[in-house]
CSV table of C-alpha atoms and ligand atoms in Angstrom, one decimal:
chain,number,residue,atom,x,y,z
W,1,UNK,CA,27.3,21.6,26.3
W,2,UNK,CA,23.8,22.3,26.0
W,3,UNK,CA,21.5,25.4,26.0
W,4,UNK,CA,18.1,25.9,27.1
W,5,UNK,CA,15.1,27.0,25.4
W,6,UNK,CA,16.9,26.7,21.5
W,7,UNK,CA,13.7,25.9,19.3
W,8,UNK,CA,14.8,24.8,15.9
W,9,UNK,CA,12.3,23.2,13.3
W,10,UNK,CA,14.0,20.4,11.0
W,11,UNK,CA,13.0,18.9,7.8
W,12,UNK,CA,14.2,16.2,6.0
W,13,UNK,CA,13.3,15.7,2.5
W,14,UNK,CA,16.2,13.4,1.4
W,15,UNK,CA,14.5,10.2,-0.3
W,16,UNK,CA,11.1,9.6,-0.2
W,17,UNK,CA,9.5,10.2,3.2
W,18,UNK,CA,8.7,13.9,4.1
W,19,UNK,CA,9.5,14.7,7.8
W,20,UNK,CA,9.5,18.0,9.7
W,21,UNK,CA,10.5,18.0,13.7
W,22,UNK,CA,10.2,20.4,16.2
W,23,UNK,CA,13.5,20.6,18.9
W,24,UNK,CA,12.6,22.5,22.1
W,25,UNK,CA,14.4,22.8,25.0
W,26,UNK,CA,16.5,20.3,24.6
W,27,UNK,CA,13.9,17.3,23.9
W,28,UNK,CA,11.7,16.4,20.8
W,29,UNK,CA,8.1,17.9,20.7
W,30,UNK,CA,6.8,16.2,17.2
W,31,UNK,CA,8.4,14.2,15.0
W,32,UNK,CA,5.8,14.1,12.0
W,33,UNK,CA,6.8,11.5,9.0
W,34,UNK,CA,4.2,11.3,5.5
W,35,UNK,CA,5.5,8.1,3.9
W,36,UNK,CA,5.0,8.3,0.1
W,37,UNK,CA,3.1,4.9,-1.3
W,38,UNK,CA,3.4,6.2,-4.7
W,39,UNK,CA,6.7,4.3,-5.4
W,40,UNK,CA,5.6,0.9,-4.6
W,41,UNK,CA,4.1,-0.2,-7.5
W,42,UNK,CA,7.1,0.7,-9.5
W,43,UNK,CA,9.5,-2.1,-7.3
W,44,UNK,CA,11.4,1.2,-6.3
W,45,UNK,CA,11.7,5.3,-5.5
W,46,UNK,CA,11.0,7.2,-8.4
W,47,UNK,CA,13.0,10.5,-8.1
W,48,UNK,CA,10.5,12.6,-9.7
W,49,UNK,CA,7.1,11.0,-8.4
W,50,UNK,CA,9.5,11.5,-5.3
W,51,UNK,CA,10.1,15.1,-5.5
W,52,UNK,CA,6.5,15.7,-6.5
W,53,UNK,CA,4.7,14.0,-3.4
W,54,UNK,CA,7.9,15.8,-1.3
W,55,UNK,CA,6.0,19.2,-2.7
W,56,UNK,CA,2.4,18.2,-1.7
W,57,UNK,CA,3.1,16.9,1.9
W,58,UNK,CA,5.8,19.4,3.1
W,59,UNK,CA,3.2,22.1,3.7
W,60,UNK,CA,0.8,20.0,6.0
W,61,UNK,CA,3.8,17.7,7.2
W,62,UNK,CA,5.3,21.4,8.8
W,63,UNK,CA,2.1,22.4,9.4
W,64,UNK,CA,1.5,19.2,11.7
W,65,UNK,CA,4.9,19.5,13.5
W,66,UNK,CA,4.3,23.0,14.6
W,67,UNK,CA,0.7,22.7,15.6
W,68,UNK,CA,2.0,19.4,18.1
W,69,UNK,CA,4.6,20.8,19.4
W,70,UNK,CA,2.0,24.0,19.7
W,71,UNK,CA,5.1,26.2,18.7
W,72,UNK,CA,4.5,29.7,16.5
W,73,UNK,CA,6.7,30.0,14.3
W,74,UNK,CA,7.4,33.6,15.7
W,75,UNK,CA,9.4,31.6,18.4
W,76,UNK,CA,11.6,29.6,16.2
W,77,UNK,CA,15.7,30.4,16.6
W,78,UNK,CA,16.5,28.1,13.1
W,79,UNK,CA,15.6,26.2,10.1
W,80,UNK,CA,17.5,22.7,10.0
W,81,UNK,CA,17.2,20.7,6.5
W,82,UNK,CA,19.1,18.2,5.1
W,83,UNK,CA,21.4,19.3,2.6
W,84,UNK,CA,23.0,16.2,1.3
W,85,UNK,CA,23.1,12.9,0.1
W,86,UNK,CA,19.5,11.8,-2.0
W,87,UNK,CA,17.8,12.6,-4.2
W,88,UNK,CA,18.4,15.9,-6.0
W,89,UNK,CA,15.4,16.6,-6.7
W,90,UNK,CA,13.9,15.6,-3.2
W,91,UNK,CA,16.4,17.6,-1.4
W,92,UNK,CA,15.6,20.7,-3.4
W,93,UNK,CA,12.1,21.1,-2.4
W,94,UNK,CA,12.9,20.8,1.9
W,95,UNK,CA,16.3,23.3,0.8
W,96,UNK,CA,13.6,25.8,-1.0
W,97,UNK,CA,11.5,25.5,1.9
W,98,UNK,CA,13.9,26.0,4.6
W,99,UNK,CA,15.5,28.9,2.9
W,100,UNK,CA,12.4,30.7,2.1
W,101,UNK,CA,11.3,30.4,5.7
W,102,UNK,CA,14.5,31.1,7.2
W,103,UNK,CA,14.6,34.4,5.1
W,104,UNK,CA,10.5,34.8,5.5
W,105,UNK,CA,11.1,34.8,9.4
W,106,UNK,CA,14.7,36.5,9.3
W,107,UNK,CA,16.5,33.6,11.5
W,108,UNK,CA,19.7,31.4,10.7
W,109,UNK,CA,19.5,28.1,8.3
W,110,UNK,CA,21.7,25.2,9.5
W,111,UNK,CA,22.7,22.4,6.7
W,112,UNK,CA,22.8,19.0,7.8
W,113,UNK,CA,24.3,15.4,6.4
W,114,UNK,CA,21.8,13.1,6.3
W,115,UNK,CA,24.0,10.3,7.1
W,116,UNK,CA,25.6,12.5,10.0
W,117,UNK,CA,22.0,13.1,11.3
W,118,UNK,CA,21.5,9.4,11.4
W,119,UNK,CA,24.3,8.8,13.7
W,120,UNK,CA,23.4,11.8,15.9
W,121,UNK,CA,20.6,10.6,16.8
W,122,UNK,CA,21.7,8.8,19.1
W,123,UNK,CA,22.1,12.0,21.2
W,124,UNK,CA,17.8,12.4,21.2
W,125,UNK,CA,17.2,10.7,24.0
W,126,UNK,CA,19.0,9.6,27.6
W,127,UNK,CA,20.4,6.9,28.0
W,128,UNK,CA,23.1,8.9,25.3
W,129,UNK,CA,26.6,7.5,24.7
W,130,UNK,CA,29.9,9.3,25.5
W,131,UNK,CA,33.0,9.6,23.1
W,132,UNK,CA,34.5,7.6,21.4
W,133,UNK,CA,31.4,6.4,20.0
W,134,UNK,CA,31.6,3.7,17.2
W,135,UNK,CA,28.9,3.4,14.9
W,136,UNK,CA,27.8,0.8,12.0
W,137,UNK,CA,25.0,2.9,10.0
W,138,UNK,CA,23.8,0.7,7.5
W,139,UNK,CA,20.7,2.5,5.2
W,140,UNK,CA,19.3,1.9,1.8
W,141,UNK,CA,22.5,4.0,0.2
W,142,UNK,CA,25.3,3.6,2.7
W,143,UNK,CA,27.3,0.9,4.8
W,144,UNK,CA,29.8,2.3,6.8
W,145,UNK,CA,31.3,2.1,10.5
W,146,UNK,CA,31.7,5.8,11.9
W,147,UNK,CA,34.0,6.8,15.1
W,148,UNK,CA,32.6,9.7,16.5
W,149,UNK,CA,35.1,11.7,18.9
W,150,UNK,CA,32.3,14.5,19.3
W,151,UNK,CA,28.8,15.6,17.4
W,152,UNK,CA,31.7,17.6,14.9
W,153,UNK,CA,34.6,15.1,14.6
W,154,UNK,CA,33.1,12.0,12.4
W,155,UNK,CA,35.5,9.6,11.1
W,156,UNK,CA,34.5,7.2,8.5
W,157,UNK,CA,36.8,3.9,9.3
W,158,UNK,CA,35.2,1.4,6.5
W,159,UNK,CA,32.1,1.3,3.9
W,160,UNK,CA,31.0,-0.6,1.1
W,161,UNK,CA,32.7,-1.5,-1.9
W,162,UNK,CA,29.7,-2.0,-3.6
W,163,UNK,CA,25.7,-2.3,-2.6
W,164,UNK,CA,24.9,-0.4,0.7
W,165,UNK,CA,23.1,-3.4,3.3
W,166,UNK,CA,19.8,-1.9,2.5
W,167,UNK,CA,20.1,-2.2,-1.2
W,168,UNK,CA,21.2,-6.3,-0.5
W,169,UNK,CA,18.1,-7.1,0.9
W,170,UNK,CA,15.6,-5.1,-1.0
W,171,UNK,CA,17.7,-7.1,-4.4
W,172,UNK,CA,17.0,-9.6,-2.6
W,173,UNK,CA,13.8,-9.7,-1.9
W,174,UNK,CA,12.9,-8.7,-5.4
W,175,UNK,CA,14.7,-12.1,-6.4
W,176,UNK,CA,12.6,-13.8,-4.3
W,177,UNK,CA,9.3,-12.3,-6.0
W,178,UNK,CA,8.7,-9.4,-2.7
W,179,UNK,CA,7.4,-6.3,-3.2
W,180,UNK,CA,9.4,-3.0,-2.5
W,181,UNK,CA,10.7,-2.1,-0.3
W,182,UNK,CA,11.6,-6.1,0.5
W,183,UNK,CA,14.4,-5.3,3.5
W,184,UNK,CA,11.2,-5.3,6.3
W,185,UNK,CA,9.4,-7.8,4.3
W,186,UNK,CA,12.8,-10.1,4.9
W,187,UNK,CA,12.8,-9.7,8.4
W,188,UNK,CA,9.5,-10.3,9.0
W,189,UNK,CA,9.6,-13.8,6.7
W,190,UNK,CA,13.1,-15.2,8.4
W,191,UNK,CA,11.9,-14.3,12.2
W,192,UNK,CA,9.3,-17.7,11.0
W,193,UNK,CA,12.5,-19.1,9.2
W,194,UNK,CA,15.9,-21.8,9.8
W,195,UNK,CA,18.8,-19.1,9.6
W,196,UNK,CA,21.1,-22.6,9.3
W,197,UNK,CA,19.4,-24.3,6.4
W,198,UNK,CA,20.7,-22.5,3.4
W,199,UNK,CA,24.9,-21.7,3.4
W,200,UNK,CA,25.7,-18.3,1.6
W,201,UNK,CA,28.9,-17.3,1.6
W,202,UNK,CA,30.5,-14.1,3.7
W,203,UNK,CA,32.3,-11.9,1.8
W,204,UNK,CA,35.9,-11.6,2.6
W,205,UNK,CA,37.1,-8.3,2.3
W,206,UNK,CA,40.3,-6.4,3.7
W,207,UNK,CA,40.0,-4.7,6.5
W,208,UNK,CA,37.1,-2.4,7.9
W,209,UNK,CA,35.4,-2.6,4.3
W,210,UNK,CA,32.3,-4.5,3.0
W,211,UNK,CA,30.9,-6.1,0.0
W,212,UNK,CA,26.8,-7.2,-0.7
W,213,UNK,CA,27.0,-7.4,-4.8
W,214,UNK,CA,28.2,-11.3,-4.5
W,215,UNK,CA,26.1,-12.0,-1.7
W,216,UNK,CA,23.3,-10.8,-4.0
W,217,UNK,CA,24.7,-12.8,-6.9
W,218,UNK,CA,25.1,-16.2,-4.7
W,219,UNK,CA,20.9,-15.3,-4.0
W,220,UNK,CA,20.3,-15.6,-7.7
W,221,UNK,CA,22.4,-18.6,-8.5
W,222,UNK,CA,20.9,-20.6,-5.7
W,223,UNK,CA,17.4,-19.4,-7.0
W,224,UNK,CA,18.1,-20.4,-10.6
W,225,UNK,CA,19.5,-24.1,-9.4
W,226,UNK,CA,17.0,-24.6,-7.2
W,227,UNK,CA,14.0,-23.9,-9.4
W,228,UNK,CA,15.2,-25.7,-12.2
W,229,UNK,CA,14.4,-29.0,-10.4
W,230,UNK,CA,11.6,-27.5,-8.4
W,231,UNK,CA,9.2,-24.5,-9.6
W,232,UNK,CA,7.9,-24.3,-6.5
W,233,UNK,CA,11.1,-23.6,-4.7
W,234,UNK,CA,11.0,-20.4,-3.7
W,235,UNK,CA,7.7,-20.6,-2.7
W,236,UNK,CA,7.7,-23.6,-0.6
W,237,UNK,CA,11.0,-22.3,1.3
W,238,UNK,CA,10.9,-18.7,1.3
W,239,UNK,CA,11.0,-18.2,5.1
W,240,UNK,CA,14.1,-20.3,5.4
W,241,UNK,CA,15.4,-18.6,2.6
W,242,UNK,CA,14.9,-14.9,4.2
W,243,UNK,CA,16.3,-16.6,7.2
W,244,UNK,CA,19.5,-17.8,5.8
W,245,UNK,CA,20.6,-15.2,3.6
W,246,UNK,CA,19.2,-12.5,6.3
W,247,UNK,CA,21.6,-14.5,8.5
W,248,UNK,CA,24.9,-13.6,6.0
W,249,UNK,CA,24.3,-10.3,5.5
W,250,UNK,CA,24.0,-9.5,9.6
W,251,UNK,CA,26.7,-11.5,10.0
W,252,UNK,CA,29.0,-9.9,7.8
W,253,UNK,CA,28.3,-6.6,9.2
W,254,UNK,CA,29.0,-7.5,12.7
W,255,UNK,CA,32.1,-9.5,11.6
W,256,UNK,CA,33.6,-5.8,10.7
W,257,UNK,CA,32.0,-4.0,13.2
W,258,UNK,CA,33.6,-6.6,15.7
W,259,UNK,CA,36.9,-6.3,14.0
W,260,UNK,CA,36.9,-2.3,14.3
W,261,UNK,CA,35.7,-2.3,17.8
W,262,UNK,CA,38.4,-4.2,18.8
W,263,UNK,CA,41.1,-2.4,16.6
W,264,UNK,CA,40.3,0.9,18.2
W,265,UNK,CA,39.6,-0.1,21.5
W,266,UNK,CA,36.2,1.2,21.3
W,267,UNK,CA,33.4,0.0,24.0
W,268,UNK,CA,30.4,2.3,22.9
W,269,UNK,CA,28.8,0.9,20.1
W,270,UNK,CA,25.4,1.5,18.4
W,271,UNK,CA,23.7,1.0,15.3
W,272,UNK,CA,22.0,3.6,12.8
W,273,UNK,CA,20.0,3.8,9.6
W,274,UNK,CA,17.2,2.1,8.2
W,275,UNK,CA,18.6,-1.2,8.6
W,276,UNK,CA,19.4,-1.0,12.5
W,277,UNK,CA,15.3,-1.4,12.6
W,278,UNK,CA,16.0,-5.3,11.1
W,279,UNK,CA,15.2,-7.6,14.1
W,280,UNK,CA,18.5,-9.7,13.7
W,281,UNK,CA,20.6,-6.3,13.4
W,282,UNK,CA,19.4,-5.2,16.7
W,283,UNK,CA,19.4,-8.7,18.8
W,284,UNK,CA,22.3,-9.4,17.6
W,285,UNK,CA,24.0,-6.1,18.7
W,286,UNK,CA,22.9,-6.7,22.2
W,287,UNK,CA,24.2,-10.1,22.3
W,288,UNK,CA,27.6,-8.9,21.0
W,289,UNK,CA,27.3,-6.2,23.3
W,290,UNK,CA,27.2,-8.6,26.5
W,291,UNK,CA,29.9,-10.7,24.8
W,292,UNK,CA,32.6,-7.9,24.5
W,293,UNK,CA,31.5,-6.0,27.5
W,294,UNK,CA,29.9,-3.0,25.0
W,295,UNK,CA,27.6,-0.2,26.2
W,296,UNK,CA,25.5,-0.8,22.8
W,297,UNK,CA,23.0,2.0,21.8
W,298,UNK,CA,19.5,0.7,19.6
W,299,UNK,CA,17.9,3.6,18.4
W,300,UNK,CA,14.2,3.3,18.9
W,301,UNK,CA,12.2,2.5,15.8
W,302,UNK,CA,11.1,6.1,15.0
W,303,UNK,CA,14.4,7.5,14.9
W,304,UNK,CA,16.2,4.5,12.4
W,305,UNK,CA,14.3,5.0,9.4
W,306,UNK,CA,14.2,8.6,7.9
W,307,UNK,CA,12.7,10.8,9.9
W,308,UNK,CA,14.0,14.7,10.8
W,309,UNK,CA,13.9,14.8,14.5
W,310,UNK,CA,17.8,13.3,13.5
W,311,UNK,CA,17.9,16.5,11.4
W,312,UNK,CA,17.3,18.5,14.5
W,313,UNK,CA,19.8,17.0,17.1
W,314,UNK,CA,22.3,17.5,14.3
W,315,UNK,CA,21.2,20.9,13.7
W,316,UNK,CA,21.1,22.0,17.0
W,317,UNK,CA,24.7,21.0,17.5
W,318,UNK,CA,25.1,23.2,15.1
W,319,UNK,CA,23.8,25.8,16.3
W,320,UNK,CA,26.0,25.7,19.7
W,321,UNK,CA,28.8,26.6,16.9
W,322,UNK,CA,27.0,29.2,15.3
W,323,UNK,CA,27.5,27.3,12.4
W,324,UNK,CA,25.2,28.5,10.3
W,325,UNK,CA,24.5,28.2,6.0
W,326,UNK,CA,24.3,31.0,3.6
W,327,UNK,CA,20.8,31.2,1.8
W,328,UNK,CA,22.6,30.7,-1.5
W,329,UNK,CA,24.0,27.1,0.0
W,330,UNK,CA,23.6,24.4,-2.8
W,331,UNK,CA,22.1,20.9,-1.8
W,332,UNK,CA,23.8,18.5,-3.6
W,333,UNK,CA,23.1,14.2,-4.0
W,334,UNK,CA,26.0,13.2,-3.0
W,335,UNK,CA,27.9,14.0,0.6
H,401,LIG,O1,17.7,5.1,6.3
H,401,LIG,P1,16.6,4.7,5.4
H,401,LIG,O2,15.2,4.8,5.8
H,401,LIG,O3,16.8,5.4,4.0
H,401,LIG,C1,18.0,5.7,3.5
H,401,LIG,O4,18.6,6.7,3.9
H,401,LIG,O5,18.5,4.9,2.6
H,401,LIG,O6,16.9,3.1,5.0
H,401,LIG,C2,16.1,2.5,4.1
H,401,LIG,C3,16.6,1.0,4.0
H,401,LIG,C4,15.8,0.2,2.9
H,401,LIG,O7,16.8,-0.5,2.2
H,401,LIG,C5,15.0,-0.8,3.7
H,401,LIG,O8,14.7,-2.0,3.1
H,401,LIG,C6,15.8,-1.0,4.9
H,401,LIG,O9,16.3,0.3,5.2
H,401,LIG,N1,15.1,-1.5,6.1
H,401,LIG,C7,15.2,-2.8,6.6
H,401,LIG,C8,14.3,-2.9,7.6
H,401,LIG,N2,13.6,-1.7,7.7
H,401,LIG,C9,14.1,-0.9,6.8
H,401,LIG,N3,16.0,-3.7,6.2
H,401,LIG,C10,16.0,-4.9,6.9
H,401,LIG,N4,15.1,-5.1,7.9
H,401,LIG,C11,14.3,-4.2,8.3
H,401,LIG,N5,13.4,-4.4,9.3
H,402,LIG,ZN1,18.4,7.5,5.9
């Protein structure tokens, strides 16, 4: 199922990183990524500093993309841009940009999930996995284990009750005085850190589903007890700190993700999202991996956090369908 010589350019424009990716011939020619620093000294994404900075970079960020991949855009087949879920206001500016290029050059738009995209892109790059494929895509916004039976048939088999992964340890790291965003910040402190030295406890939830909120909570209390006595608590043992609570979050995640993989009898497993870039996440797959007998999929660090080269492997699935979007196709913050 593939077909040569499709060139689609992508952009993603969800949340706060502006991305544009060129898909050629079956392979990646850019994958171009403008972070925005703007947000950090607020402690967290501000929609409309967001949308603005989204508005400055997507020109050059496009621009960039093209000019790597040294594709016209005369050549292109389709627009690909992420549709939904973020930030309304983010998403319109890629959407008004896609659509006036697709109707500028007179070729097909293709709409794409975001949280789809994230899961497909596992299908980038060889080694890829074959179907059933089970995923556990954990991101600032979502925590959820995915069965995909093909690129078009994704079933969503448990998710948060609560905080998405992501959100757990950036709350957390604020609570421990980090700046935003504190989920990297966590990993790097607890790789220096005893994961055994501080007990919080793992949520237990029904079935496939998860919970962060009291995880986050049990952060706080220990903080407040703890610093009562000693001021200096946090301070003195931060790494072990990252390291413990770091610890409970990954292992309630793979305690579900082991539960479903096991439940449906499924032996290809991966991880996507922002949080499958956290160094426990991804050692700790592979070690379940050799003690289930998995075929476990890592995607490499350029394609977990946001970036749109995701946005094209979905889109050109897409475009094997025909499935294309109408220009009058409304982008819209949730999926
Ligand atoms: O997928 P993503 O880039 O954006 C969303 O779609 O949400 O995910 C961002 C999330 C943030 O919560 C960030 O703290 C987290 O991914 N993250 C990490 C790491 N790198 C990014 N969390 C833990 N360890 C990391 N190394
Ligand atoms: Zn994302």
């Amino acid at each position: 199922m593939t077909r040569e010589n499709i060139k689609i350019l992508a952009i993603e424009s969800s949340c706060d990183d502006t991305a544009a990716a060129i898909w050629c011939n079956n392979k990646i020619l850019s994958n171009i990524v403008a972070n925005q620093h703007v947000h950090e000294q607020y402690g967290g994404v501000v929609p409309e500093l967001a949308s603005r900075a989204h508005q400055q970079n997507i020109v050059p960020v496009v621009d960039a993309a093209l000019k790597k991949a040294n594709i016209q855009l005369s050549e292109l087949d389709a627009i690909a841009f992420t549709v939904s879920p973020g930030l309304i206001g983010s998403l319109l500016v890629g959407g008004g940009f896609a659509k006036s290029m697709a109707m500028a050059l007179n070729i097909p738009l293709i709409s794409v999930n975001h949280m789809e995209a994230h899961m497909l892109a596992h299908f980038i790059d060889e080694p890829k996995p074959t179907f059933p494929f089970m995923c556990l895509t954990i991101s600032g916004g979502h925590t959820m284990i995915n069965i995909l039976r093909s690129p078009y048939n994704i079933e969503t088999v448990g998710q948060t009750l609560d905080d998405a992964v992501g959100e757990a340890f950036d709350k957390g790291a604020k609570l421990l005085g980090l700046p935003y965003p504190g989920g990297p910040l966590i990993d790097k402190m607890a790789k220096e850190g005893d994961p055994k030295r501080f007990d919080f406890p793992i949520p237990a939830i029904a079935g496939f589903d998860f919970s962060f909120s009291g995880l986050k909570t049990s952060l706080l209390y220990f903080i407040q007890k703890n610093t009562a006595s000693n001021p200096n608590f946090v301070v003195e043992n931060l790494t072990d700190i990252c390291a413990s609570y770091q610890h409970a979050l990954v292992k309630h995640l793979f305690a579900k993700l082991t539960k479903a993989a096991h439940h449906y009898g499924i032996k290809q497993v991966g991880i996507a999202g922002g949080v499958s870039a956290n160094s426990a996440v991804r050692s700790g797959l592979e070690a379940l991996g050799k003690k289930h007998n998995w075929e476990v999929y890592i995607p490499d660090f350029s394609y977990c956090t946001d970036n749109a080269a995701m946005i094209a492997i979905a889109g050109y699935f897409k475009y094997l369908k025909q499935d294309f979007a109408p220009l009058t196709i409304s982008s819209s913050a949730r999926s």
